């Protein structure tokens, strides 16, 4: 986007690219443009700032719920969120999860704030819908899943399911979503882009996610049990408090408990049912998890005799020490065994023998590889994308072609091609030199 100055129609190697919605790319492009630093650090900074903003929003909401002057009590959900291992991990990555979770937390809990605390029920649906529209343009329509998993059972327990069929309630939410989404679609339509092209791309993403086989059923089970235990500890154990006590003595606390419980628990089990789903997919529900873990601490002094502040401080220190130990061992292991794209980029750069142009045949290469080749190591100036195999067979002498193995098989190989097999993570590729 920064190179082409075309922010409305994203392109990849000159081809329109709608597999991923545009908002996160806009945010990253904005961060790069503001800082003038086109590095991994800037991309990771977006995730870190997103996590911080989510915690500040939780602080704002919590302050309106608990009505306390105690700084320790006010900071509970924010500190829990910031020290949840899964959140820490995503705050350090140049990936979409942290920013996407910020948008989901904003619209899901803005609805609760306006609906239950301010009693502005129509406004709650409208504003939540507008922010949800941007969440849809960040991660497609699955961004709405978290809201409905929390909203529908919550309204049922409040005997308010009729809200779903009211023009000045749920239909205002749908209007807000459509307002943002359709504005983007209409802008693309004016540029000659067919909406079916976008929908087909998104449906393809859903299918590939549903049919993904990156994990076996046993690995999926471990990720959502032992993996969840590790990713959510030590705060996960505070949920056992609800086996002994529910905050029914305070109506607002109880409503927030129900809403957050539906958000987190139903999100967990929903994704647990899909073998291709990774645990990080439930990160947008971790704002609810943080609130669920904070509520018991309002009642600890009544139930237990120990000091809550000392326990909380000890657990934060434990998380810090655990994260440092994990970093010490994991990142050295990652550098040695899992640094697929850096190693592949360095290998390709060496094989190119100083050539600054790389042809791409039929399939797009991993975007990580493109980043390292063009921007990090500056080994390639231009990528030329060739859509058809026939075009790949007429490349000039001295050029290099990057092609996935499945596209390479079954074609007639010209005699002047020298093929070099490459392994990039789990996929097989060939780098071809045309003699």
Coordinates of C-alpha atoms in Angstrom, one line a residue:
X1 CA 0.0 0.0 0.0
X2 CA 2.8 2.4 0.9
X3 CA 4.6 1.7 -2.4
X4 CA 1.6 2.0 -4.6
X5 CA -0.2 4.7 -2.6
X6 CA -3.4 2.7 -3.2
X7 CA -5.0 2.1 0.2
X8 CA -8.5 1.3 -1.0
X9 CA -7.6 -1.7 -3.3
X10 CA -4.8 -3.8 -1.7
X11 CA -2.6 -5.5 -4.2
X12 CA 0.0 -8.3 -4.0
X13 CA 2.5 -8.3 -6.8
X14 CA 0.2 -6.2 -8.9
X15 CA -2.9 -8.4 -8.3
X16 CA -5.9 -7.3 -6.3
X17 CA -5.7 -9.0 -2.9
X18 CA -8.9 -9.5 -0.9
X19 CA -8.2 -12.7 1.0
X20 CA -7.6 -10.6 4.1
X21 CA -9.7 -7.5 5.0
X22 CA -8.0 -4.1 4.9
X23 CA -8.2 -2.5 8.3
X24 CA -5.1 -4.1 9.9
X25 CA -3.1 -3.4 6.8
X26 CA -4.2 0.3 7.1
X27 CA -3.1 0.4 10.7
X28 CA 0.3 -1.1 9.9
X29 CA 0.8 1.2 6.9
X30 CA -0.1 4.1 9.2
X31 CA 2.4 3.0 11.8
X32 CA 5.1 2.6 9.2
X33 CA 4.3 6.0 7.7
X34 CA 4.3 7.8 11.0
X35 CA 7.5 6.3 12.4
X36 CA 9.3 6.1 9.0
X37 CA 10.6 2.8 10.3
X38 CA 9.7 -0.2 8.1
X39 CA 10.9 -2.8 10.5
X40 CA 9.5 -5.7 12.5
X41 CA 9.8 -3.5 15.6
X42 CA 7.2 -1.1 14.3
X43 CA 4.9 -3.9 13.4
X44 CA 5.3 -5.5 16.8
X45 CA 4.7 -2.1 18.4
X46 CA 1.1 -2.0 16.9
X47 CA 0.4 -5.3 18.8
X48 CA 1.9 -4.0 22.0
X49 CA -0.1 -0.7 21.9
X50 CA -3.3 -2.7 21.1
X51 CA -2.9 -4.8 24.3
X52 CA -2.2 -1.6 26.3
X53 CA -5.3 0.1 24.9
X54 CA -7.4 -3.0 25.6
X55 CA -6.3 -3.0 29.3
X56 CA -7.1 0.8 29.6
X57 CA -10.6 0.1 28.2
X58 CA -11.0 -2.7 30.8
X59 CA -9.9 -0.2 33.5
X60 CA -12.5 2.3 32.3
X61 CA -15.3 -0.3 32.3
X62 CA -14.3 -1.8 35.6
X63 CA -14.2 1.7 37.3
X64 CA -17.8 2.2 36.3
X65 CA -18.8 -1.2 37.7
X66 CA -17.0 -1.4 41.0
X67 CA -17.2 2.2 42.0
X68 CA -14.1 2.1 44.3
X69 CA -11.4 4.5 45.2
X70 CA -8.8 1.7 45.7
X71 CA -6.2 1.8 43.0
X72 CA -5.4 -1.9 43.5
X73 CA -9.0 -2.9 42.9
X74 CA -9.3 -0.6 39.9
X75 CA -6.3 -2.2 38.2
X76 CA -7.3 -5.8 38.7
X77 CA -8.7 -6.8 35.2
X78 CA -6.1 -4.7 33.4
X79 CA -3.2 -6.3 35.2
X80 CA -4.7 -9.7 34.7
X81 CA -5.1 -9.1 31.0
X82 CA -1.6 -7.7 30.7
X83 CA 0.0 -10.7 32.6
X84 CA -1.9 -13.5 30.9
X85 CA 0.8 -15.5 29.0
X86 CA -1.3 -15.8 25.8
X87 CA -1.7 -12.0 25.7
X88 CA 2.0 -11.4 26.4
X89 CA 2.9 -13.7 23.6
X90 CA 0.6 -11.9 21.1
X91 CA 1.7 -8.5 22.3
X92 CA 5.2 -9.3 21.1
X93 CA 4.2 -10.6 17.6
X94 CA 3.7 -8.7 14.4
X95 CA 0.4 -10.4 13.9
X96 CA -3.3 -9.4 13.7
X97 CA -4.5 -11.0 17.0
X98 CA -3.8 -8.2 19.5
X99 CA -5.4 -5.5 17.3
X100 CA -8.3 -7.7 16.4
X101 CA -8.9 -8.5 20.1
X102 CA -8.9 -4.7 20.9
X103 CA -11.7 -4.1 18.4
X104 CA -13.8 -7.0 19.7
X105 CA -13.3 -6.0 23.3
X106 CA -14.3 -2.4 22.5
X107 CA -17.6 -3.2 20.8
X108 CA -18.6 -6.2 23.0
X109 CA -18.1 -4.3 26.2
X110 CA -19.1 -0.9 24.9
X111 CA -22.5 -2.6 24.4
X112 CA -22.6 -3.7 28.0
X113 CA -21.5 -0.3 29.3
X114 CA -24.1 1.6 27.4
X115 CA -26.9 -1.0 27.8
X116 CA -26.5 -1.9 31.5
X117 CA -24.6 1.0 33.1
X118 CA -25.8 4.0 31.2
X119 CA -29.2 2.5 30.1
X120 CA -28.7 3.9 26.6
X121 CA -30.0 0.7 25.0
X122 CA -30.5 1.9 21.4
X123 CA -27.2 3.7 21.4
X124 CA -25.5 0.6 22.7
X125 CA -26.5 -1.4 19.7
X126 CA -25.7 1.3 17.2
X127 CA -22.2 2.2 18.4
X128 CA -21.3 -1.4 19.0
X129 CA -22.4 -2.2 15.5
X130 CA -20.2 0.6 14.0
X131 CA -17.1 -0.7 15.8
X132 CA -18.1 -4.3 14.9
X133 CA -18.1 -3.2 11.3
X134 CA -14.4 -2.3 11.6
X135 CA -13.8 -5.6 13.3
X136 CA -15.4 -7.3 10.3
X137 CA -13.1 -5.4 8.0
X138 CA -10.2 -6.7 10.2
X139 CA -11.0 -10.4 10.4
X140 CA -14.1 -10.9 8.2
X141 CA -17.6 -11.8 9.6
X142 CA -16.2 -14.2 12.2
X143 CA -15.6 -11.0 14.3
X144 CA -19.4 -11.0 15.0
X145 CA -19.2 -14.5 16.5
X146 CA -17.9 -13.3 19.9
X147 CA -20.7 -10.8 20.3
X148 CA -23.5 -13.3 19.6
X149 CA -22.0 -16.0 21.8
X150 CA -22.2 -13.5 24.7
X151 CA -25.3 -11.5 23.7
X152 CA -27.9 -14.2 23.0
X153 CA -27.5 -16.3 26.2
X154 CA -27.2 -13.1 28.2
X155 CA -30.4 -11.7 26.9
X156 CA -32.1 -15.0 27.5
X157 CA -31.1 -15.0 31.2
X158 CA -32.4 -11.4 31.4
X159 CA -35.7 -12.3 29.7
X160 CA -34.9 -9.8 26.9
X161 CA -34.5 -12.0 23.8
X162 CA -37.1 -9.8 22.2
X163 CA -34.3 -7.2 21.7
X164 CA -33.1 -9.4 18.8
X165 CA -36.2 -8.5 16.9
X166 CA -36.6 -4.9 17.7
X167 CA -35.8 -2.2 15.1
X168 CA -34.4 0.1 17.8
X169 CA -32.2 -2.6 19.3
X170 CA -30.5 -5.4 17.4
X171 CA -31.4 -4.0 14.0
X172 CA -29.5 -0.9 14.9
X173 CA -26.5 -3.1 15.5
X174 CA -26.9 -4.7 12.1
X175 CA -27.3 -1.2 10.6
X176 CA -24.0 -0.1 12.2
X177 CA -22.2 -3.1 10.8
X178 CA -23.6 -2.7 7.3
X179 CA -22.9 1.0 7.3
X180 CA -19.2 0.4 7.7
X181 CA -19.0 -2.7 5.6
X182 CA -21.1 -1.4 2.7
X183 CA -19.3 1.9 2.7
X184 CA -16.1 0.0 1.9
X185 CA -17.9 -2.3 -0.6
X186 CA -19.4 0.7 -2.4
X187 CA -16.0 2.5 -2.6
X188 CA -14.6 -0.6 -4.2
X189 CA -17.6 -0.9 -6.5
X190 CA -16.8 2.6 -7.8
X191 CA -13.4 1.4 -8.6
X192 CA -14.8 -1.5 -10.7
X193 CA -14.3 -4.3 -8.1
X194 CA -17.0 -7.0 -8.0
X195 CA -18.3 -7.8 -4.5
X196 CA -18.4 -11.5 -5.4
X197 CA -14.6 -11.4 -5.8
X198 CA -14.3 -10.4 -2.1
X199 CA -16.9 -12.8 -0.8
X200 CA -15.4 -15.7 -2.7
X201 CA -12.0 -14.8 -1.2
X202 CA -13.4 -14.8 2.3
X203 CA -15.3 -18.0 1.8
X204 CA -12.1 -19.6 0.6
X205 CA -10.4 -18.5 3.8
X206 CA -13.2 -20.0 5.9
X207 CA -13.0 -23.3 4.0
X208 CA -9.2 -23.5 4.3
X209 CA -9.4 -22.8 8.1
X210 CA -12.2 -25.4 8.5
X211 CA -10.2 -28.0 6.6
X212 CA -6.8 -27.1 8.0
X213 CA -4.8 -30.1 9.1
X214 CA -1.8 -28.4 10.7
X215 CA -2.6 -30.2 13.9
X216 CA -3.8 -33.8 14.5
X217 CA -6.9 -34.3 16.7
X218 CA -4.6 -35.2 19.6
X219 CA -2.5 -32.1 19.1
X220 CA -5.7 -30.0 18.9
X221 CA -6.9 -31.6 22.2
X222 CA -3.6 -30.8 23.9
X223 CA -3.6 -27.2 22.6
X224 CA -7.1 -26.6 24.1
X225 CA -6.4 -28.4 27.4
X226 CA -2.7 -28.4 28.5
X227 CA -2.0 -25.5 26.1
X228 CA -4.9 -23.5 27.6
X229 CA -3.7 -24.3 31.1
X230 CA -0.3 -22.9 30.4
X231 CA -1.5 -19.9 28.3
X232 CA -4.0 -18.7 30.9
X233 CA -2.2 -19.5 34.2
X234 CA -2.0 -18.6 36.9
X235 CA -5.3 -16.6 36.6
X236 CA -7.3 -19.5 35.3
X237 CA -7.4 -21.1 38.8
X238 CA -9.4 -18.1 40.1
X239 CA -12.4 -19.4 38.1
X240 CA -12.7 -22.2 40.7
X241 CA -14.1 -19.5 43.0
X242 CA -17.4 -19.7 41.2
X243 CA -17.8 -23.2 42.3
X244 CA -18.2 -21.8 45.8
X245 CA -19.8 -18.4 45.3
X246 CA -21.6 -16.4 42.6
X247 CA -21.7 -12.6 42.9
X248 CA -25.5 -12.5 43.2
X249 CA -25.4 -10.0 46.0
X250 CA -24.5 -7.2 43.6
X251 CA -26.8 -7.1 40.5
X252 CA -24.3 -5.3 38.3
X253 CA -21.5 -7.6 39.3
X254 CA -23.7 -10.6 38.5
X255 CA -24.7 -9.2 35.1
X256 CA -21.0 -8.6 34.2
X257 CA -20.1 -12.1 35.4
X258 CA -22.8 -13.7 33.2
X259 CA -21.9 -11.7 30.2
X260 CA -18.2 -12.3 30.5
X261 CA -18.7 -16.0 31.3
X262 CA -20.8 -16.5 28.1
X263 CA -18.2 -14.6 26.1
X264 CA -15.2 -16.6 27.3
X265 CA -16.6 -20.1 28.0
X266 CA -18.7 -20.4 24.9
X267 CA -15.9 -19.0 22.7
X268 CA -13.6 -21.6 24.2
X269 CA -15.9 -24.6 23.5
X270 CA -17.0 -23.3 20.1
X271 CA -13.4 -23.3 18.8
X272 CA -12.6 -26.5 20.7
X273 CA -15.1 -28.3 18.4
X274 CA -13.1 -27.4 15.2
X275 CA -9.9 -29.5 14.9
X276 CA -8.3 -26.8 12.6
X277 CA -8.8 -24.0 15.1
X278 CA -5.7 -22.8 17.0
X279 CA -5.9 -21.6 20.6
X280 CA -5.0 -18.0 19.6
X281 CA -8.4 -17.8 17.8
X282 CA -10.1 -17.3 21.2
X283 CA -7.9 -14.3 22.1
X284 CA -10.7 -11.8 21.5
X285 CA -12.6 -13.4 24.4
X286 CA -9.7 -13.0 26.9
X287 CA -11.0 -9.6 27.9
X288 CA -14.0 -11.5 29.3
X289 CA -11.5 -14.0 30.9
X290 CA -9.7 -11.1 32.7
X291 CA -13.0 -9.8 34.1
X292 CA -14.0 -13.2 35.2
X293 CA -10.8 -13.6 37.1
X294 CA -11.0 -10.1 38.6
X295 CA -14.5 -10.5 40.1
X296 CA -13.6 -13.2 42.6
X297 CA -10.9 -10.8 44.0
X298 CA -13.7 -8.5 45.2
X299 CA -14.9 -11.3 47.4
X300 CA -11.7 -13.0 48.5
X301 CA -11.4 -11.2 51.8
X302 CA -14.9 -12.5 52.7
X303 CA -14.1 -16.0 51.7
X304 CA -10.4 -16.4 52.5
X305 CA -8.3 -15.1 55.4
X306 CA -5.0 -14.4 53.4
X307 CA -4.0 -11.1 52.0
X308 CA -5.2 -10.6 48.4
X309 CA -2.6 -8.0 47.6
X310 CA 0.3 -10.2 48.6
X311 CA -1.2 -13.1 46.6
X312 CA -1.7 -11.0 43.6
X313 CA 1.8 -9.5 43.7
X314 CA 3.3 -13.0 44.1
X315 CA 1.4 -14.2 41.1
X316 CA 2.5 -11.3 38.9
X317 CA 6.1 -12.0 40.0
X318 CA 5.6 -15.6 39.2
X319 CA 4.3 -14.7 35.7
X320 CA 7.3 -12.4 35.1
X321 CA 9.9 -15.1 36.2
X322 CA 8.1 -17.8 34.2
X323 CA 8.0 -15.6 31.1
X324 CA 11.7 -14.7 31.4
X325 CA 12.6 -18.4 31.8
X326 CA 10.4 -19.3 28.8
X327 CA 12.0 -16.6 26.7
X328 CA 15.5 -17.7 27.7
X329 CA 14.9 -21.3 26.5
X330 CA 12.4 -20.9 23.8
X331 CA 13.9 -18.1 21.7
X332 CA 17.3 -19.8 21.5
X333 CA 15.4 -23.0 20.4
X334 CA 13.3 -21.0 17.9
X335 CA 16.4 -19.3 16.4
X336 CA 18.0 -22.7 15.9
X337 CA 15.0 -24.9 14.9
X338 CA 12.0 -22.8 13.9
X339 CA 13.4 -19.8 12.0
X340 CA 12.1 -21.1 8.7
X341 CA 11.6 -17.9 6.7
X342 CA 14.9 -16.2 7.7
X343 CA 16.9 -19.3 6.8
X344 CA 15.0 -19.8 3.5
X345 CA 15.4 -16.1 2.6
X346 CA 19.2 -16.3 3.2
X347 CA 19.4 -19.5 1.2
X348 CA 17.5 -18.0 -1.8
X349 CA 19.5 -14.8 -1.6
X350 CA 22.7 -16.8 -1.9
X351 CA 21.4 -18.8 -4.8
X352 CA 20.3 -15.7 -6.7
X353 CA 24.0 -14.9 -7.3
X354 CA 23.4 -11.1 -7.2
X355 CA 20.3 -11.1 -9.5
X356 CA 17.8 -8.5 -8.2
X357 CA 14.6 -9.8 -9.9
X358 CA 12.7 -12.9 -8.9
X359 CA 9.9 -14.3 -11.0
X360 CA 7.0 -15.9 -9.2
X361 CA 5.2 -18.7 -11.0
X362 CA 1.4 -19.2 -10.5
X363 CA 1.4 -19.2 -6.7
X364 CA 2.3 -16.5 -4.2
X365 CA 5.2 -17.3 -1.9
X366 CA 4.9 -16.9 1.9
X367 CA 4.7 -13.2 2.7
X368 CA 7.4 -13.7 5.4
X369 CA 9.8 -14.8 2.7
X370 CA 9.0 -11.8 0.6
X371 CA 9.5 -9.5 3.5
X372 CA 13.0 -10.9 4.3
X373 CA 14.1 -11.0 0.7
X374 CA 13.0 -7.5 -0.3
X375 CA 12.9 -5.4 2.9
X376 CA 15.1 -7.0 5.5
X377 CA 18.0 -8.4 3.5
X378 CA 17.4 -6.3 0.4
X379 CA 18.3 -9.2 -1.8
X380 CA 15.5 -8.7 -4.3
X381 CA 14.3 -5.4 -5.8
X382 CA 11.4 -6.7 -7.9
X383 CA 9.0 -9.6 -7.8
X384 CA 7.3 -10.4 -11.2
X385 CA 4.2 -12.4 -10.8
X386 CA 3.2 -14.8 -13.6
X387 CA -0.3 -16.1 -13.4
X388 CA -0.1 -18.9 -15.9
X389 CA 2.4 -21.8 -16.3
X390 CA 2.8 -21.0 -20.0
X391 CA 4.2 -17.6 -19.0
X392 CA 6.7 -19.2 -16.7
X393 CA 8.1 -21.3 -19.6
X394 CA 9.1 -18.2 -21.6
X395 CA 11.3 -16.5 -19.0
X396 CA 14.5 -15.0 -20.4
X397 CA 17.9 -16.6 -19.9
X398 CA 19.7 -15.8 -16.7
X399 CA 16.5 -15.2 -14.7
X400 CA 15.3 -17.1 -11.6
X401 CA 11.8 -18.5 -11.0
X402 CA 10.3 -19.4 -7.6
X403 CA 7.6 -22.1 -7.9
X404 CA 5.6 -24.3 -5.6
X405 CA 6.2 -28.0 -6.1
X406 CA 2.5 -28.8 -6.8
X407 CA 2.5 -26.3 -9.6
X408 CA 5.8 -27.7 -10.9
X409 CA 4.7 -31.3 -11.1
X410 CA 3.0 -32.3 -14.4
X411 CA 4.5 -29.6 -16.6
X412 CA 6.9 -30.0 -19.4
X413 CA 10.3 -28.9 -18.1
X414 CA 12.4 -26.9 -20.6
X415 CA 15.9 -28.2 -21.1
X416 CA 17.5 -24.9 -20.1
X417 CA 16.0 -25.1 -16.5
X418 CA 18.2 -25.9 -13.6
X419 CA 16.0 -26.8 -10.6
X420 CA 17.0 -26.4 -7.0
X421 CA 14.7 -27.9 -4.3
X422 CA 13.8 -25.7 -1.3
X423 CA 11.9 -26.4 1.9
X424 CA 10.1 -23.5 3.4
X425 CA 8.5 -24.6 6.7
X426 CA 6.2 -27.5 5.7
X427 CA 6.0 -26.8 1.9
X428 CA 8.2 -27.8 -0.9
X429 CA 9.3 -25.3 -3.6
X430 CA 11.8 -25.0 -6.4
X431 CA 14.1 -22.2 -7.3
X432 CA 14.7 -22.5 -11.1
X433 CA 17.6 -20.9 -12.9
X434 CA 17.0 -20.4 -16.6
X435 CA 20.2 -21.1 -18.5

